mmCIF file of C-alpha atoms in Angstrom:
data_model
loop_
_atom_site.group_PDB
_atom_site.id
_atom_site.type_symbol
_atom_site.label_atom_id
_atom_site.label_comp_id
_atom_site.label_asym_id
_atom_site.label_seq_id
_atom_site.Cartn_x
_atom_site.Cartn_y
_atom_site.Cartn_z
ATOM 1 C CA MET A 1138 0.000 0.000 0.000
ATOM 2 C CA LYS A 1139 2.769 2.349 0.869
ATOM 3 C CA THR A 1140 4.482 1.747 -2.482
ATOM 4 C CA LYS A 1141 1.241 2.419 -4.399
ATOM 5 C CA THR A 1142 0.741 5.688 -2.509
ATOM 6 C CA VAL A 1143 4.259 6.851 -3.305
ATOM 7 C CA THR A 1144 3.776 5.921 -6.974
ATOM 8 C CA LYS A 1145 0.500 7.861 -7.202
ATOM 9 C CA LEU A 1146 2.118 10.858 -5.510
ATOM 10 C CA PHE A 1147 5.054 10.692 -7.917
ATOM 11 C CA LYS A 1148 2.687 10.596 -10.906
ATOM 12 C CA LYS A 1149 0.788 13.632 -9.625
ATOM 13 C CA VAL A 1150 4.021 15.564 -9.121
ATOM 14 C CA CYS A 1151 5.145 14.705 -12.660
ATOM 15 C CA LEU A 1152 1.811 15.687 -14.152
ATOM 16 C CA PHE A 1153 1.827 18.957 -12.187
ATOM 17 C CA SER A 1154 5.383 19.707 -13.339
ATOM 18 C CA LEU A 1155 4.504 18.999 -16.959
ATOM 19 C CA ALA A 1156 1.433 21.199 -16.719
ATOM 20 C CA LEU A 1157 3.480 23.991 -15.135
ATOM 21 C CA VAL A 1158 6.124 23.761 -17.844
ATOM 22 C CA SER A 1159 3.436 23.730 -20.534
ATOM 23 C CA LEU A 1160 1.667 26.774 -19.079
ATOM 24 C CA THR A 1161 4.975 28.622 -18.755
ATOM 25 C CA THR A 1162 5.892 27.814 -22.362
ATOM 26 C CA VAL A 1163 2.491 28.959 -23.655
ATOM 27 C CA ALA A 1164 2.685 32.157 -21.595
ATOM 28 C CA GLN A 1165 6.170 32.869 -22.940
ATOM 29 C CA GLU A 1166 5.022 32.226 -26.523
ATOM 30 C CA GLU A 1167 2.021 34.517 -26.071
ATOM 31 C CA GLU A 1168 4.226 37.192 -24.509
ATOM 32 C CA GLU A 1169 6.775 36.928 -27.309
ATOM 33 C CA LYS A 1170 4.040 37.029 -29.938
ATOM 34 C CA LYS A 1171 2.470 40.129 -28.400
ATOM 35 C CA TRP A 1172 5.866 41.829 -28.190
ATOM 36 C CA PHE A 1173 6.651 40.973 -31.814
ATOM 37 C CA ASP A 1174 3.277 42.161 -33.060
ATOM 38 C CA ASN A 1175 4.006 45.682 -31.807
ATOM 39 C CA PHE A 1176 6.450 46.111 -34.692
ATOM 40 C CA SER A 1177 5.317 46.827 -38.254
ATOM 41 C CA VAL A 1178 6.996 46.994 -41.656
ATOM 42 C CA ASN A 1179 5.179 48.371 -44.700
ATOM 43 C CA GLY A 1180 5.744 50.655 -47.653
ATOM 44 C CA SER A 1181 5.522 50.909 -51.430
ATOM 45 C CA VAL A 1182 7.393 50.996 -54.741
ATOM 46 C CA ASP A 1183 6.272 53.127 -57.685
ATOM 47 C CA GLY A 1184 7.241 54.286 -61.150
ATOM 48 C CA TYR A 1185 5.538 55.901 -64.137
ATOM 49 C CA PHE A 1186 5.477 56.750 -67.833
ATOM 50 C CA ARG A 1187 4.788 60.346 -68.931
ATOM 51 C CA TYR A 1188 4.092 61.786 -72.408
ATOM 52 C CA ASN A 1189 3.274 65.333 -73.605
ATOM 53 C CA PHE A 1190 0.812 65.917 -76.456
ATOM 54 C CA GLY A 1191 1.915 68.743 -78.749
ATOM 55 C CA ALA A 1192 5.017 69.521 -76.695
ATOM 56 C CA GLN A 1193 8.578 68.263 -76.457
ATOM 57 C CA ASN A 1194 9.290 65.120 -74.452
ATOM 58 C CA ASP A 1195 12.845 65.849 -73.389
ATOM 59 C CA ASN A 1196 12.203 66.901 -69.754
ATOM 60 C CA SER A 1197 11.989 70.556 -70.837
ATOM 61 C CA THR A 1198 8.204 70.894 -70.587
ATOM 62 C CA ALA A 1199 5.995 69.710 -67.724
ATOM 63 C CA PRO A 1200 3.519 71.057 -65.183
ATOM 64 C CA ALA A 1201 5.443 72.862 -62.445
ATOM 65 C CA THR A 1202 4.163 70.504 -59.764
ATOM 66 C CA SER A 1203 6.015 67.909 -57.726
ATOM 67 C CA PHE A 1204 7.142 64.405 -58.604
ATOM 68 C CA ALA A 1205 5.616 63.012 -61.864
ATOM 69 C CA ASN A 1206 7.230 65.542 -64.207
ATOM 70 C CA GLN A 1207 9.912 63.574 -66.084
ATOM 71 C CA SER A 1208 9.544 62.366 -69.678
ATOM 72 C CA GLY A 1209 9.220 58.747 -70.779
ATOM 73 C CA PHE A 1210 9.666 55.917 -68.293
ATOM 74 C CA ALA A 1211 10.735 57.296 -64.915
ATOM 75 C CA LEU A 1212 11.235 56.229 -61.321
ATOM 76 C CA GLY A 1213 9.134 57.233 -58.346
ATOM 77 C CA MET A 1214 10.519 55.935 -55.083
ATOM 78 C CA ALA A 1215 10.897 52.978 -52.766
ATOM 79 C CA ASN A 1216 9.280 53.729 -49.403
ATOM 80 C CA LEU A 1217 10.045 51.664 -46.280
ATOM 81 C CA ILE A 1218 8.151 52.461 -43.076
ATOM 82 C CA LEU A 1219 9.269 50.882 -39.793
ATOM 83 C CA GLY A 1220 7.152 51.351 -36.703
ATOM 84 C CA TYR A 1221 6.671 50.293 -33.091
ATOM 85 C CA GLU A 1222 3.351 50.777 -31.325
ATOM 86 C CA GLY A 1223 3.454 50.221 -27.595
ATOM 87 C CA GLU A 1224 0.710 50.763 -25.072
ATOM 88 C CA LYS A 1225 1.933 54.285 -24.322
ATOM 89 C CA VAL A 1226 4.902 55.023 -26.566
ATOM 90 C CA GLY A 1227 6.107 54.265 -30.063
ATOM 91 C CA PHE A 1228 8.080 55.478 -33.065
ATOM 92 C CA VAL A 1229 7.975 55.734 -36.858
ATOM 93 C CA ALA A 1230 11.000 55.624 -39.182
ATOM 94 C CA ASP A 1231 9.843 56.415 -42.740
ATOM 95 C CA LEU A 1232 12.643 56.009 -45.306
ATOM 96 C CA VAL A 1233 12.525 56.991 -48.990
ATOM 97 C CA PHE A 1234 14.820 56.080 -51.881
ATOM 98 C CA GLY A 1235 14.616 57.457 -55.410
ATOM 99 C CA PRO A 1236 13.710 60.704 -57.231
ATOM 100 C CA ARG A 1237 10.298 61.195 -55.584
ATOM 101 C CA GLY A 1238 11.867 60.751 -52.160
ATOM 102 C CA GLU A 1239 14.718 63.145 -52.961
ATOM 103 C CA ASP A 1240 12.232 65.812 -54.074
ATOM 104 C CA ALA A 1241 10.208 65.321 -50.895
ATOM 105 C CA VAL A 1242 13.215 65.957 -48.604
ATOM 106 C CA PHE A 1243 14.879 68.584 -50.807
ATOM 107 C CA LEU A 1244 16.311 70.623 -47.891
ATOM 108 C CA SER A 1245 18.037 67.619 -46.290
ATOM 109 C CA ASP A 1246 21.700 66.700 -46.656
ATOM 110 C CA GLY A 1247 23.835 63.608 -46.227
ATOM 111 C CA SER A 1248 22.197 60.554 -44.700
ATOM 112 C CA SER A 1249 19.067 62.588 -43.907
ATOM 113 C CA GLN A 1250 18.220 62.571 -47.622
ATOM 114 C CA ILE A 1251 16.504 59.215 -47.138
ATOM 115 C CA VAL A 1252 14.497 60.269 -44.066
ATOM 116 C CA ASN A 1253 10.915 61.228 -44.849
ATOM 117 C CA GLN A 1254 9.679 60.938 -41.276
ATOM 118 C CA LEU A 1255 11.432 60.112 -38.026
ATOM 119 C CA TYR A 1256 9.520 60.670 -34.814
ATOM 120 C CA ALA A 1257 8.607 59.224 -31.434
ATOM 121 C CA TYR A 1258 5.270 59.634 -29.688
ATOM 122 C CA TRP A 1259 3.755 59.343 -26.227
ATOM 123 C CA ASN A 1260 0.095 58.595 -25.577
ATOM 124 C CA VAL A 1261 -0.215 60.542 -22.352
ATOM 125 C CA SER A 1262 -3.847 59.487 -22.030
ATOM 126 C CA GLU A 1263 -6.741 58.403 -24.239
ATOM 127 C CA LYS A 1264 -7.245 62.057 -25.163
ATOM 128 C CA VAL A 1265 -3.706 63.496 -25.366
ATOM 129 C CA LYS A 1266 -0.784 62.486 -27.589
ATOM 130 C CA PHE A 1267 2.635 64.145 -27.962
ATOM 131 C CA THR A 1268 4.772 63.685 -31.098
ATOM 132 C CA PHE A 1269 8.439 64.748 -31.264
ATOM 133 C CA GLY A 1270 10.624 64.691 -34.373
ATOM 134 C CA ASN A 1271 10.192 64.942 -38.139
ATOM 135 C CA PHE A 1272 6.647 64.347 -39.434
ATOM 136 C CA ASN A 1273 4.808 65.008 -42.706
ATOM 137 C CA THR A 1274 2.673 68.129 -42.802
ATOM 138 C CA PHE A 1275 -0.845 68.274 -41.434
ATOM 139 C CA LEU A 1276 -1.894 70.823 -44.075
ATOM 140 C CA GLY A 1277 -3.422 69.960 -47.422
ATOM 141 C CA TYR A 1278 -5.347 67.168 -49.094
ATOM 142 C CA GLU A 1279 -2.553 65.255 -50.828
ATOM 143 C CA VAL A 1280 0.481 63.492 -49.339
ATOM 144 C CA ILE A 1281 4.007 62.471 -50.361
ATOM 145 C CA SER A 1282 3.372 58.736 -50.696
ATOM 146 C CA PRO A 1283 1.501 57.811 -53.902
ATOM 147 C CA THR A 1284 -0.471 55.224 -51.911
ATOM 148 C CA GLY A 1285 -2.280 58.047 -50.108
ATOM 149 C CA ASN A 1286 -3.449 59.940 -53.229
ATOM 150 C CA PHE A 1287 -6.070 59.060 -55.810
ATOM 151 C CA ASN A 1288 -4.326 61.004 -58.607
ATOM 152 C CA TYR A 1289 -0.764 59.997 -59.430
ATOM 153 C CA SER A 1290 0.464 63.479 -60.374
ATOM 154 C CA THR A 1291 0.095 66.118 -57.663
ATOM 155 C CA SER A 1292 -1.665 69.459 -57.331
ATOM 156 C CA TYR A 1293 -0.179 72.953 -57.233
ATOM 157 C CA MET A 1294 -1.442 73.530 -53.697
ATOM 158 C CA PHE A 1295 0.290 70.365 -52.496
ATOM 159 C CA SER A 1296 3.503 71.145 -54.373
ATOM 160 C CA TYR A 1297 3.914 74.623 -52.825
ATOM 161 C CA GLY A 1298 2.456 73.960 -49.422
ATOM 162 C CA PRO A 1299 4.671 72.395 -46.737
ATOM 163 C CA PHE A 1300 5.965 68.837 -47.163
ATOM 164 C CA SER A 1301 7.325 68.139 -43.675
ATOM 165 C CA HIS A 1302 8.023 69.680 -40.280
ATOM 166 C CA THR A 1303 10.387 68.998 -37.403
ATOM 167 C CA GLY A 1304 9.193 69.942 -33.950
ATOM 168 C CA LEU A 1305 6.765 69.082 -31.181
ATOM 169 C CA LYS A 1306 3.014 68.696 -31.627
ATOM 170 C CA ALA A 1307 0.199 67.810 -29.266
ATOM 171 C CA ASP A 1308 -3.001 66.106 -30.457
ATOM 172 C CA PHE A 1309 -6.191 66.307 -28.410
ATOM 173 C CA ALA A 1310 -9.257 64.077 -28.791
ATOM 174 C CA ILE A 1311 -12.047 66.363 -27.594
ATOM 175 C CA ASN A 1312 -14.786 63.748 -28.088
ATOM 176 C CA ASP A 1313 -15.707 60.987 -30.546
ATOM 177 C CA ASN A 1314 -15.967 63.494 -33.434
ATOM 178 C CA TRP A 1315 -13.916 66.586 -32.629
ATOM 179 C CA SER A 1316 -10.134 66.896 -32.352
ATOM 180 C CA ALA A 1317 -7.502 69.622 -32.072
ATOM 181 C CA MET A 1318 -3.755 69.969 -32.540
ATOM 182 C CA VAL A 1319 -1.124 72.579 -31.710
ATOM 183 C CA ALA A 1320 2.558 72.507 -32.737
ATOM 184 C CA VAL A 1321 5.833 74.435 -32.597
ATOM 185 C CA MET A 1322 8.215 73.638 -35.455
ATOM 186 C CA ASN A 1323 11.332 74.638 -37.375
ATOM 187 C CA PRO A 1324 10.836 76.712 -40.532
ATOM 188 C CA THR A 1325 8.986 74.609 -43.093
ATOM 189 C CA ASP A 1326 10.880 71.655 -44.647
ATOM 190 C CA TYR A 1327 14.033 72.339 -42.572
ATOM 191 C CA THR A 1328 13.827 68.862 -41.099
ATOM 192 C CA GLU A 1329 17.424 68.359 -39.902
ATOM 193 C CA ASN A 1330 17.938 71.553 -37.890
ATOM 194 C CA ASN A 1331 16.941 75.207 -37.564
ATOM 195 C CA PRO A 1332 19.294 77.589 -39.417
ATOM 196 C CA PHE A 1333 17.329 80.800 -38.733
ATOM 197 C CA ASP A 1334 16.525 80.822 -34.983
ATOM 198 C CA THR A 1335 12.840 81.338 -35.820
ATOM 199 C CA TYR A 1336 9.913 78.992 -35.244
ATOM 200 C CA ILE A 1337 6.608 78.164 -36.913
ATOM 201 C CA PHE A 1338 3.392 77.667 -34.986
ATOM 202 C CA GLY A 1339 0.742 75.276 -36.265
ATOM 203 C CA ALA A 1340 -2.813 74.469 -35.281
ATOM 204 C CA GLN A 1341 -5.667 72.284 -36.454
ATOM 205 C CA VAL A 1342 -9.326 71.748 -35.649
ATOM 206 C CA GLY A 1343 -10.861 68.543 -36.979
ATOM 207 C CA TYR A 1344 -14.231 66.856 -37.261
ATOM 208 C CA ALA A 1345 -14.583 63.195 -38.281
ATOM 209 C CA ALA A 1346 -17.671 61.044 -38.791
ATOM 210 C CA ASP A 1347 -18.346 57.640 -40.302
ATOM 211 C CA ASN A 1348 -18.823 59.070 -43.802
ATOM 212 C CA GLY A 1349 -16.063 61.707 -43.904
ATOM 213 C CA SER A 1350 -14.021 64.390 -42.191
ATOM 214 C CA ALA A 1351 -13.046 68.056 -42.286
ATOM 215 C CA TYR A 1352 -9.859 69.741 -41.008
ATOM 216 C CA LEU A 1353 -9.132 73.450 -40.691
ATOM 217 C CA ASN A 1354 -5.358 74.023 -40.563
ATOM 218 C CA PHE A 1355 -3.153 77.007 -39.734
ATOM 219 C CA ARG A 1356 0.534 77.844 -39.688
ATOM 220 C CA TYR A 1357 2.246 81.122 -38.846
ATOM 221 C CA GLY A 1358 5.854 82.209 -38.428
ATOM 222 C CA ASN A 1359 9.012 83.485 -40.056
ATOM 223 C CA GLU A 1360 10.224 80.998 -42.669
ATOM 224 C CA GLY A 1361 13.611 82.627 -43.310
ATOM 225 C CA GLU A 1362 16.252 85.037 -42.056
ATOM 226 C CA PRO A 1363 14.608 87.629 -39.753
ATOM 227 C CA GLY A 1364 14.686 91.051 -41.350
ATOM 228 C CA LEU A 1365 14.960 89.630 -44.864
ATOM 229 C CA VAL A 1366 11.748 87.588 -44.990
ATOM 230 C CA GLY A 1367 8.554 88.553 -43.232
ATOM 231 C CA PRO A 1368 6.183 86.201 -41.385
ATOM 232 C CA THR A 1369 4.110 83.742 -43.396
ATOM 233 C CA PHE A 1370 0.487 82.929 -42.618
ATOM 234 C CA GLN A 1371 -1.413 80.021 -44.171
ATOM 235 C CA VAL A 1372 -4.965 78.779 -43.638
ATOM 236 C CA ASP A 1373 -6.050 75.538 -45.268
ATOM 237 C CA LEU A 1374 -9.289 73.547 -45.361
ATOM 238 C CA THR A 1375 -9.243 69.836 -46.215
ATOM 239 C CA THR A 1376 -12.440 67.796 -46.324
ATOM 240 C CA GLY A 1377 -13.851 64.679 -47.958
ATOM 241 C CA TRP A 1378 -17.174 62.811 -47.726
ATOM 242 C CA ASP A 1379 -18.741 59.617 -48.983
ATOM 243 C CA LEU A 1380 -21.956 61.002 -50.457
ATOM 244 C CA SER A 1381 -23.083 57.471 -51.371
ATOM 245 C CA GLU A 1382 -21.631 53.970 -51.542
ATOM 246 C CA LYS A 1383 -20.216 54.750 -54.989
ATOM 247 C CA PHE A 1384 -19.568 58.517 -54.942
ATOM 248 C CA TYR A 1385 -16.960 60.472 -52.933
ATOM 249 C CA LEU A 1386 -16.218 64.202 -52.977
ATOM 250 C CA GLY A 1387 -13.089 65.824 -51.586
ATOM 251 C CA VAL A 1388 -12.316 69.553 -51.344
ATOM 252 C CA ASN A 1389 -9.110 71.429 -50.599
ATOM 253 C CA THR A 1390 -8.713 75.190 -50.426
ATOM 254 C CA THR A 1391 -5.762 77.212 -49.171
ATOM 255 C CA TYR A 1392 -4.523 80.800 -48.794
ATOM 256 C CA LEU A 1393 -0.923 81.802 -48.037
ATOM 257 C CA THR A 1394 0.555 85.267 -47.594
ATOM 258 C CA THR A 1395 4.051 86.443 -46.679
ATOM 259 C CA GLU A 1396 4.597 89.957 -45.354
ATOM 260 C CA ASP A 1397 7.185 92.043 -47.178
ATOM 261 C CA GLN A 1398 9.893 93.724 -45.088
ATOM 262 C CA GLY A 1399 9.977 96.780 -47.353
ATOM 263 C CA ASP A 1400 7.274 98.974 -48.837
ATOM 264 C CA ALA A 1401 5.901 96.338 -51.209
ATOM 265 C CA ASP A 1402 2.604 94.589 -50.628
ATOM 266 C CA ALA A 1403 2.425 91.101 -49.188
ATOM 267 C CA SER A 1404 2.829 88.224 -51.648
ATOM 268 C CA GLY A 1405 1.547 84.689 -51.797
ATOM 269 C CA PHE A 1406 -0.905 82.323 -53.447
ATOM 270 C CA TYR A 1407 -4.324 80.760 -53.040
ATOM 271 C CA GLY A 1408 -6.278 77.964 -54.635
ATOM 272 C CA VAL A 1409 -9.141 75.507 -54.557
ATOM 273 C CA ALA A 1410 -9.473 71.922 -55.807
ATOM 274 C CA LEU A 1411 -12.376 69.486 -56.099
ATOM 275 C CA TYR A 1412 -11.880 65.698 -56.025
ATOM 276 C CA PRO A 1413 -15.014 63.832 -57.182
ATOM 277 C CA GLN A 1414 -14.515 60.063 -57.424
ATOM 278 C CA VAL A 1415 -16.775 57.212 -58.558
ATOM 279 C CA LYS A 1416 -16.245 53.545 -57.661
ATOM 280 C CA ALA A 1417 -17.262 51.722 -60.845
ATOM 281 C CA THR A 1418 -16.409 48.160 -59.735
ATOM 282 C CA ASP A 1419 -14.658 46.499 -56.797
ATOM 283 C CA ASN A 1420 -11.328 46.942 -58.600
ATOM 284 C CA PHE A 1421 -11.778 50.075 -60.691
ATOM 285 C CA SER A 1422 -12.500 53.706 -59.766
ATOM 286 C CA ILE A 1423 -12.326 56.936 -61.720
ATOM 287 C CA GLY A 1424 -11.766 60.424 -60.349
ATOM 288 C CA LEU A 1425 -11.253 64.014 -61.433
ATOM 289 C CA ARG A 1426 -9.125 66.691 -59.808
ATOM 290 C CA GLY A 1427 -10.156 70.162 -60.897
ATOM 291 C CA GLU A 1428 -7.862 72.870 -59.493
ATOM 292 C CA TYR A 1429 -7.628 76.639 -59.712
ATOM 293 C CA PHE A 1430 -4.350 78.096 -58.396
ATOM 294 C CA SER A 1431 -3.379 81.783 -58.361
ATOM 295 C CA VAL A 1432 -0.145 83.627 -57.496
ATOM 296 C CA PHE A 1433 -0.177 87.309 -56.468
ATOM 297 C CA ASN A 1434 2.603 89.903 -56.193
ATOM 298 C CA GLY A 1435 5.282 87.435 -57.265
ATOM 299 C CA GLY A 1436 4.570 85.050 -54.408
ATOM 300 C CA LEU A 1437 6.023 82.189 -56.506
ATOM 301 C CA VAL A 1438 8.243 82.232 -59.588
ATOM 302 C CA ASP A 1439 8.612 79.650 -62.386
ATOM 303 C CA VAL A 1440 5.325 78.022 -61.402
ATOM 304 C CA VAL A 1441 2.790 79.777 -63.657
ATOM 305 C CA GLY A 1442 3.196 82.626 -66.122
ATOM 306 C CA LEU A 1443 3.184 86.021 -64.374
ATOM 307 C CA ASP A 1444 2.173 89.420 -65.699
ATOM 308 C CA ALA A 1445 3.997 92.722 -65.024
ATOM 309 C CA GLU A 1446 2.449 92.948 -61.539
ATOM 310 C CA GLY A 1447 3.592 89.447 -60.609
ATOM 311 C CA ASP A 1448 0.109 87.929 -60.867
ATOM 312 C CA GLY A 1449 -0.822 84.740 -62.676
ATOM 313 C CA SER A 1450 -3.029 81.676 -62.423
ATOM 314 C CA VAL A 1451 -3.532 78.145 -63.732
ATOM 315 C CA ILE A 1452 -6.508 75.844 -64.169
ATOM 316 C CA ALA A 1453 -5.541 72.175 -64.091
ATOM 317 C CA ALA A 1454 -7.883 69.249 -64.770
ATOM 318 C CA THR A 1455 -6.640 65.703 -64.124
ATOM 319 C CA LEU A 1456 -8.751 62.648 -64.962
ATOM 320 C CA THR A 1457 -7.406 59.500 -63.311
ATOM 321 C CA GLY A 1458 -8.404 55.846 -63.381
ATOM 322 C CA SER A 1459 -7.359 53.504 -60.574
ATOM 323 C CA TYR A 1460 -7.267 49.750 -61.208
ATOM 324 C CA ASP A 1461 -6.248 47.288 -58.492
ATOM 325 C CA ILE A 1462 -4.547 43.995 -59.332
ATOM 326 C CA GLY A 1463 -3.957 42.530 -55.895
ATOM 327 C CA ASP A 1464 -1.379 44.756 -54.188
ATOM 328 C CA LEU A 1465 -0.506 46.484 -57.484
ATOM 329 C CA THR A 1466 -2.425 49.599 -58.575
ATOM 330 C CA LEU A 1467 -2.290 51.028 -62.108
ATOM 331 C CA LYS A 1468 -3.223 54.704 -62.529
ATOM 332 C CA PRO A 1469 -3.660 55.997 -66.102
ATOM 333 C CA GLU A 1470 -4.410 59.729 -66.213
ATOM 334 C CA LEU A 1471 -4.950 62.582 -68.640
ATOM 335 C CA ARG A 1472 -4.014 66.084 -67.503
ATOM 336 C CA LEU A 1473 -4.590 69.555 -68.954
ATOM 337 C CA ASP A 1474 -2.876 72.650 -67.490
ATOM 338 C CA SER A 1475 -3.910 76.100 -68.752
ATOM 339 C CA THR A 1476 -2.172 79.262 -67.487
ATOM 340 C CA SER A 1477 -3.272 82.891 -67.663
ATOM 341 C CA GLU A 1478 0.091 83.892 -69.183
ATOM 342 C CA ASP A 1479 2.467 82.035 -71.512
ATOM 343 C CA PHE A 1480 4.399 79.439 -69.527
ATOM 344 C CA PHE A 1481 4.763 76.199 -71.529
ATOM 345 C CA SER A 1482 6.409 75.468 -74.906
ATOM 346 C CA ASP A 1483 5.026 73.571 -77.904
ATOM 347 C CA ASN A 1484 6.859 71.184 -80.231
ATOM 348 C CA ASP A 1485 8.464 74.131 -82.055
ATOM 349 C CA GLY A 1486 9.661 75.747 -78.837
ATOM 350 C CA GLU A 1487 7.063 78.507 -79.092
ATOM 351 C CA ALA A 1488 5.506 79.857 -75.897
ATOM 352 C CA THR A 1489 1.989 78.693 -75.147
ATOM 353 C CA LYS A 1490 -0.507 78.835 -72.298
ATOM 354 C CA SER A 1491 -1.568 75.190 -72.225
ATOM 355 C CA LEU A 1492 -0.106 71.723 -71.910
ATOM 356 C CA SER A 1493 -1.831 68.349 -72.167
ATOM 357 C CA SER A 1494 -0.122 65.165 -71.009
ATOM 358 C CA PHE A 1495 -0.621 61.480 -70.221
ATOM 359 C CA VAL A 1496 0.755 59.620 -67.203
ATOM 360 C CA LEU A 1497 0.614 55.923 -66.339
ATOM 361 C CA GLY A 1498 1.607 55.264 -62.752
ATOM 362 C CA ALA A 1499 2.273 51.839 -61.228
ATOM 363 C CA ILE A 1500 2.248 51.478 -57.435
ATOM 364 C CA TYR A 1501 2.967 48.319 -55.444
ATOM 365 C CA LYS A 1502 2.010 48.474 -51.770
ATOM 366 C CA PHE A 1503 3.166 46.047 -49.090
#
């Protein structure tokens, strides 16, 4: 009897030990899996073909907007985004390689030429979040990555608004629909450092619902050497709504003015763009960007034709199709730019006010 009792006790101890080891192993695996899942890797690769109708195709004639402005077959960029999302803290390292990436970080030097975004954040509470570092701008409708835009080519307002900022911003969730943001930043697109000892202040008020959102954005501050360049003020409205299951309408409007340090009037630009889009099938959508963009008092040069007073404008219509083949998206588009003054050149090198072009973009997202 004594031997049987000892044997039973031994079996129970073994079973308990095995169960304990098993539970410990499972707990460790679950813990390791949860820890690993906090990291993310995603990005995209893109390229395009561009052709002018009735104008030279030797890189001498193109809309004066960002990115898709080279002739023939051309490269976009490779975009690699690394992230960590903890319960309270995290980071994003957004790296870009290629012509589109170089244009996006045009004021960076050295190794920073591949850094599109590099920031850390702290979720102080469910309603407050601090972000510190280099982040893409909160102004405007379009973004640097082609995966975030319906049209492959970009608008004038996007091209001459900010691309990125370096600084500190605080986001506030007021309730389920309303949000706010305030920020202090280096002069626009100076992402590595601050060469002017001046700072830009930013703010945003947002409203989001199930079928769309609207954001009113502001920035103010001296963008250059004090005494040589006056303060810049920009107000920007970005909104978009699903008006039905098949039809979406986006709107972007902006106004920017820079004070002159002398006797001249302030200079700047303003514009408005509409983005109606129709989902034809599960894989194919078609959309139009119609934009009016105007420069006053020489606020920008070499962007549109200017008259003797430094005023000029452009109307640009871009019709884009978007066809998904798994993770690959093809975007054929026709674009017409028409300026108030001569700005483009035709096949004979003669000045003209209009340019029509075709672009086929290919974007792979992972």
